[in-house]
């Protein structure tokens, strides 16, 4: 729920690693399914692992900062 600004802040918090729970779960699930649909992983279980890993090791936060600064990934 919430407006666009609220949802953007929740997404940024998940990417920074400062928020867990439902927002993180939704982001991880969505990313896992995209990875599977694009053929990056064999199944959604592997996609879940990779999505969680990207959040946990800071790659997701780094990507957010690159997007904010206008630097291509």
CSV table of N, CA and C in Angstrom, one decimal:
chain,number,residue,atom,x,y,z
A,1,UNK,N,0.8,-1.2,0.0
A,1,UNK,CA,0.0,0.0,0.0
A,1,UNK,C,0.9,1.2,0.0
A,2,UNK,N,0.2,2.3,0.2
A,2,UNK,CA,0.9,3.6,0.2
A,2,UNK,C,1.0,4.2,-1.2
A,3,UNK,N,1.5,5.5,-1.2
A,3,UNK,CA,1.7,6.2,-2.5
A,3,UNK,C,3.0,5.8,-3.1
A,4,UNK,N,3.3,6.5,-4.2
A,4,UNK,CA,4.5,6.2,-5.0
A,4,UNK,C,5.8,6.5,-4.1
A,5,UNK,N,5.8,7.6,-3.4
A,5,UNK,CA,6.9,7.9,-2.6
A,5,UNK,C,7.2,6.9,-1.5
A,6,UNK,N,6.1,6.5,-0.8
A,6,UNK,CA,6.2,5.5,0.2
A,6,UNK,C,6.8,4.2,-0.3
A,7,UNK,N,6.3,3.7,-1.5
A,7,UNK,CA,6.7,2.5,-2.1
A,7,UNK,C,8.1,2.6,-2.6
A,8,UNK,N,8.5,3.7,-3.1
A,8,UNK,CA,9.9,3.9,-3.5
A,8,UNK,C,10.9,3.8,-2.4
A,9,UNK,N,10.5,4.4,-1.2
A,9,UNK,CA,11.3,4.4,-0.1
A,9,UNK,C,11.4,3.0,0.5
A,10,UNK,N,10.3,2.2,0.5
A,10,UNK,CA,10.4,0.8,1.0
A,10,UNK,C,11.3,0.0,0.1
A,11,UNK,N,11.2,0.2,-1.2
A,11,UNK,CA,12.1,-0.5,-2.2
A,11,UNK,C,13.5,-0.2,-1.9
A,12,UNK,N,13.8,1.1,-1.8
A,12,UNK,CA,15.2,1.5,-1.5
A,12,UNK,C,15.7,0.9,-0.2
A,13,UNK,N,14.8,0.9,0.8
A,13,UNK,CA,15.2,0.3,2.1
A,13,UNK,C,15.6,-1.2,2.0
A,14,UNK,N,14.8,-1.9,1.2
A,14,UNK,CA,15.1,-3.3,1.0
A,14,UNK,C,16.4,-3.5,0.3
A,15,UNK,N,16.7,-2.7,-0.7
A,15,UNK,CA,17.9,-2.7,-1.5
A,15,UNK,C,19.1,-2.4,-0.6
A,16,UNK,N,18.9,-1.4,0.3
A,16,UNK,CA,20.0,-1.1,1.2
A,16,UNK,C,20.2,-2.1,2.4
A,17,UNK,N,19.3,-3.0,2.5
A,17,UNK,CA,19.4,-4.0,3.6
A,17,UNK,C,18.8,-3.6,4.9
A,18,UNK,N,18.1,-2.5,4.9
A,18,UNK,CA,17.6,-2.0,6.2
A,18,UNK,C,16.1,-2.3,6.4
A,19,UNK,N,15.5,-3.0,5.5
A,19,UNK,CA,14.1,-3.5,5.7
A,19,UNK,C,14.0,-4.9,5.2
A,20,UNK,N,13.3,-5.7,6.0
A,20,UNK,CA,13.0,-7.1,5.7
A,20,UNK,C,11.5,-7.3,5.8
A,21,UNK,N,11.1,-8.5,5.8
A,21,UNK,CA,9.6,-8.7,5.9
A,21,UNK,C,9.0,-8.8,4.5
A,22,UNK,N,7.8,-8.4,4.4
A,22,UNK,CA,6.9,-8.5,3.2
A,22,UNK,C,7.5,-7.8,2.0
A,23,UNK,N,8.1,-6.6,2.2
A,23,UNK,CA,8.6,-5.9,1.0
A,23,UNK,C,9.8,-6.7,0.5
A,24,UNK,N,10.7,-7.1,1.3
A,24,UNK,CA,11.8,-7.9,0.8
A,24,UNK,C,11.3,-9.2,0.2
A,25,UNK,N,10.4,-9.9,0.8
A,25,UNK,CA,9.9,-11.1,0.2
A,25,UNK,C,9.3,-10.9,-1.2
A,26,UNK,N,8.5,-9.9,-1.3
A,26,UNK,CA,7.9,-9.6,-2.6
A,26,UNK,C,9.0,-9.3,-3.7
A,27,UNK,N,10.0,-8.5,-3.3
A,27,UNK,CA,11.1,-8.2,-4.2
A,27,UNK,C,11.9,-9.4,-4.6
A,28,UNK,N,12.2,-10.2,-3.7
A,28,UNK,CA,13.0,-11.5,-3.9
A,28,UNK,C,12.2,-12.4,-4.9
A,29,UNK,N,10.9,-12.6,-4.6
A,29,UNK,CA,10.1,-13.4,-5.4
A,29,UNK,C,10.0,-12.9,-6.8
A,30,UNK,N,9.7,-11.6,-7.0
A,30,UNK,CA,9.6,-11.0,-8.3
A,30,UNK,C,10.9,-11.2,-9.1
A,31,UNK,N,12.1,-10.9,-8.4
A,31,UNK,CA,13.4,-11.0,-9.1
A,31,UNK,C,13.6,-12.5,-9.5
A,32,UNK,N,13.3,-13.4,-8.6
A,32,UNK,CA,13.5,-14.8,-8.9
A,32,UNK,C,12.8,-15.3,-10.1
A,33,UNK,N,11.5,-14.8,-10.2
A,33,UNK,CA,10.7,-15.2,-11.4
A,33,UNK,C,11.2,-14.6,-12.7
A,34,UNK,N,11.7,-13.4,-12.6
A,34,UNK,CA,12.3,-12.8,-13.8
A,34,UNK,C,13.6,-13.5,-14.2
A,35,UNK,N,14.4,-13.9,-13.2
A,35,UNK,CA,15.6,-14.6,-13.6
A,35,UNK,C,15.3,-16.0,-14.2
A,36,UNK,N,14.2,-16.6,-13.8
A,36,UNK,CA,13.8,-17.9,-14.4
A,36,UNK,C,13.2,-17.6,-15.8
A,37,UNK,N,12.4,-16.7,-15.9
A,37,UNK,CA,11.7,-16.4,-17.2
A,37,UNK,C,12.8,-16.0,-18.3
A,38,UNK,N,13.8,-15.3,-17.8
A,38,UNK,CA,14.9,-14.9,-18.8
A,38,UNK,C,15.9,-16.0,-19.0
A,39,UNK,N,15.8,-17.1,-18.4
A,39,UNK,CA,16.7,-18.2,-18.6
A,39,UNK,C,18.0,-18.1,-17.9
A,40,UNK,N,18.1,-17.1,-16.9
A,40,UNK,CA,19.4,-17.0,-16.2
A,40,UNK,C,19.5,-18.1,-15.2
A,41,UNK,N,18.4,-18.7,-14.7
A,41,UNK,CA,18.5,-19.8,-13.8
A,41,UNK,C,17.5,-20.9,-14.3
A,42,UNK,N,17.8,-22.1,-13.8
A,42,UNK,CA,17.0,-23.3,-14.2
A,42,UNK,C,15.6,-23.3,-13.6
A,43,UNK,N,15.5,-22.8,-12.4
A,43,UNK,CA,14.2,-22.9,-11.7
A,43,UNK,C,14.1,-21.7,-10.7
A,44,UNK,N,12.9,-21.5,-10.1
A,44,UNK,CA,12.7,-20.4,-9.2
A,44,UNK,C,13.5,-20.5,-7.9
A,45,UNK,N,13.8,-21.7,-7.5
A,45,UNK,CA,14.5,-21.9,-6.3
A,45,UNK,C,15.9,-21.3,-6.4
A,46,UNK,N,16.5,-21.5,-7.5
A,46,UNK,CA,17.9,-20.9,-7.8
A,46,UNK,C,17.7,-19.4,-7.9
A,47,UNK,N,16.6,-19.0,-8.5
A,47,UNK,CA,16.4,-17.5,-8.7
A,47,UNK,C,16.2,-16.9,-7.3
A,48,UNK,N,15.6,-17.6,-6.4
A,48,UNK,CA,15.4,-17.1,-5.0
A,48,UNK,C,16.8,-16.9,-4.4
A,49,UNK,N,17.6,-17.9,-4.5
A,49,UNK,CA,19.0,-17.9,-3.9
A,49,UNK,C,19.8,-16.7,-4.5
A,50,UNK,N,19.7,-16.5,-5.8
A,50,UNK,CA,20.5,-15.5,-6.4
A,50,UNK,C,20.0,-14.1,-6.0
A,51,UNK,N,18.7,-13.9,-5.9
A,51,UNK,CA,18.1,-12.7,-5.6
A,51,UNK,C,18.4,-12.3,-4.1
A,52,UNK,N,18.3,-13.3,-3.2
A,52,UNK,CA,18.7,-13.0,-1.8
A,52,UNK,C,20.2,-12.7,-1.7
A,53,UNK,N,21.0,-13.4,-2.4
A,53,UNK,CA,22.4,-13.1,-2.4
A,53,UNK,C,22.8,-11.7,-2.8
A,54,UNK,N,22.1,-11.3,-3.9
A,54,UNK,CA,22.4,-9.9,-4.4
A,54,UNK,C,22.0,-8.8,-3.4
A,55,UNK,N,20.9,-9.1,-2.6
A,55,UNK,CA,20.5,-8.2,-1.6
A,55,UNK,C,21.5,-8.3,-0.4
A,56,UNK,N,21.9,-9.5,0.0
A,56,UNK,CA,22.7,-9.7,1.2
A,56,UNK,C,24.1,-9.2,1.0
A,57,UNK,N,24.7,-9.3,-0.3
A,57,UNK,CA,26.1,-8.9,-0.5
A,57,UNK,C,26.3,-7.5,-0.9
A,58,UNK,N,25.1,-6.7,-1.0
A,58,UNK,CA,25.2,-5.3,-1.4
A,58,UNK,C,25.2,-5.0,-2.8
A,59,UNK,N,25.1,-6.0,-3.7
A,59,UNK,CA,25.1,-5.7,-5.2
A,59,UNK,C,23.8,-4.9,-5.5
A,60,UNK,N,22.7,-5.3,-4.9
A,60,UNK,CA,21.4,-4.6,-5.2
A,60,UNK,C,21.5,-3.1,-4.8
A,61,UNK,N,22.1,-2.8,-3.6
A,61,UNK,CA,22.3,-1.4,-3.2
A,61,UNK,C,23.2,-0.7,-4.1
A,62,UNK,N,24.2,-1.3,-4.6
A,62,UNK,CA,25.2,-0.7,-5.5
A,62,UNK,C,24.5,-0.4,-6.8
A,63,UNK,N,23.6,-1.2,-7.3
A,63,UNK,CA,22.9,-1.0,-8.5
A,63,UNK,C,22.0,0.2,-8.3
A,64,UNK,N,21.3,0.3,-7.2
A,64,UNK,CA,20.4,1.4,-6.9
A,64,UNK,C,21.2,2.7,-7.0
A,65,UNK,N,22.4,2.8,-6.4
A,65,UNK,CA,23.2,4.0,-6.4
A,65,UNK,C,23.7,4.3,-7.8
A,66,UNK,N,24.0,3.3,-8.6
A,66,UNK,CA,24.4,3.6,-10.0
A,66,UNK,C,23.2,4.2,-10.8
A,67,UNK,N,22.0,3.7,-10.5
A,67,UNK,CA,20.9,4.2,-11.2
A,67,UNK,C,20.6,5.6,-10.8
A,68,UNK,N,20.7,5.9,-9.5
A,68,UNK,CA,20.5,7.2,-9.0
A,68,UNK,C,21.5,8.2,-9.6
A,69,UNK,N,22.7,7.8,-9.8
A,69,UNK,CA,23.8,8.7,-10.2
A,69,UNK,C,23.8,8.8,-11.7
A,70,UNK,N,23.0,8.0,-12.4
A,70,UNK,CA,23.0,8.0,-13.9
A,70,UNK,C,24.1,7.3,-14.5
A,71,UNK,N,24.9,6.5,-13.8
A,71,UNK,CA,25.9,5.7,-14.3
A,71,UNK,C,25.3,4.4,-14.9
A,72,UNK,N,25.8,4.0,-16.1
A,72,UNK,CA,25.2,2.7,-16.6
A,72,UNK,C,25.8,1.5,-15.8
A,73,UNK,N,25.0,0.5,-15.6
A,73,UNK,CA,25.4,-0.7,-14.8
A,73,UNK,C,26.4,-1.6,-15.6
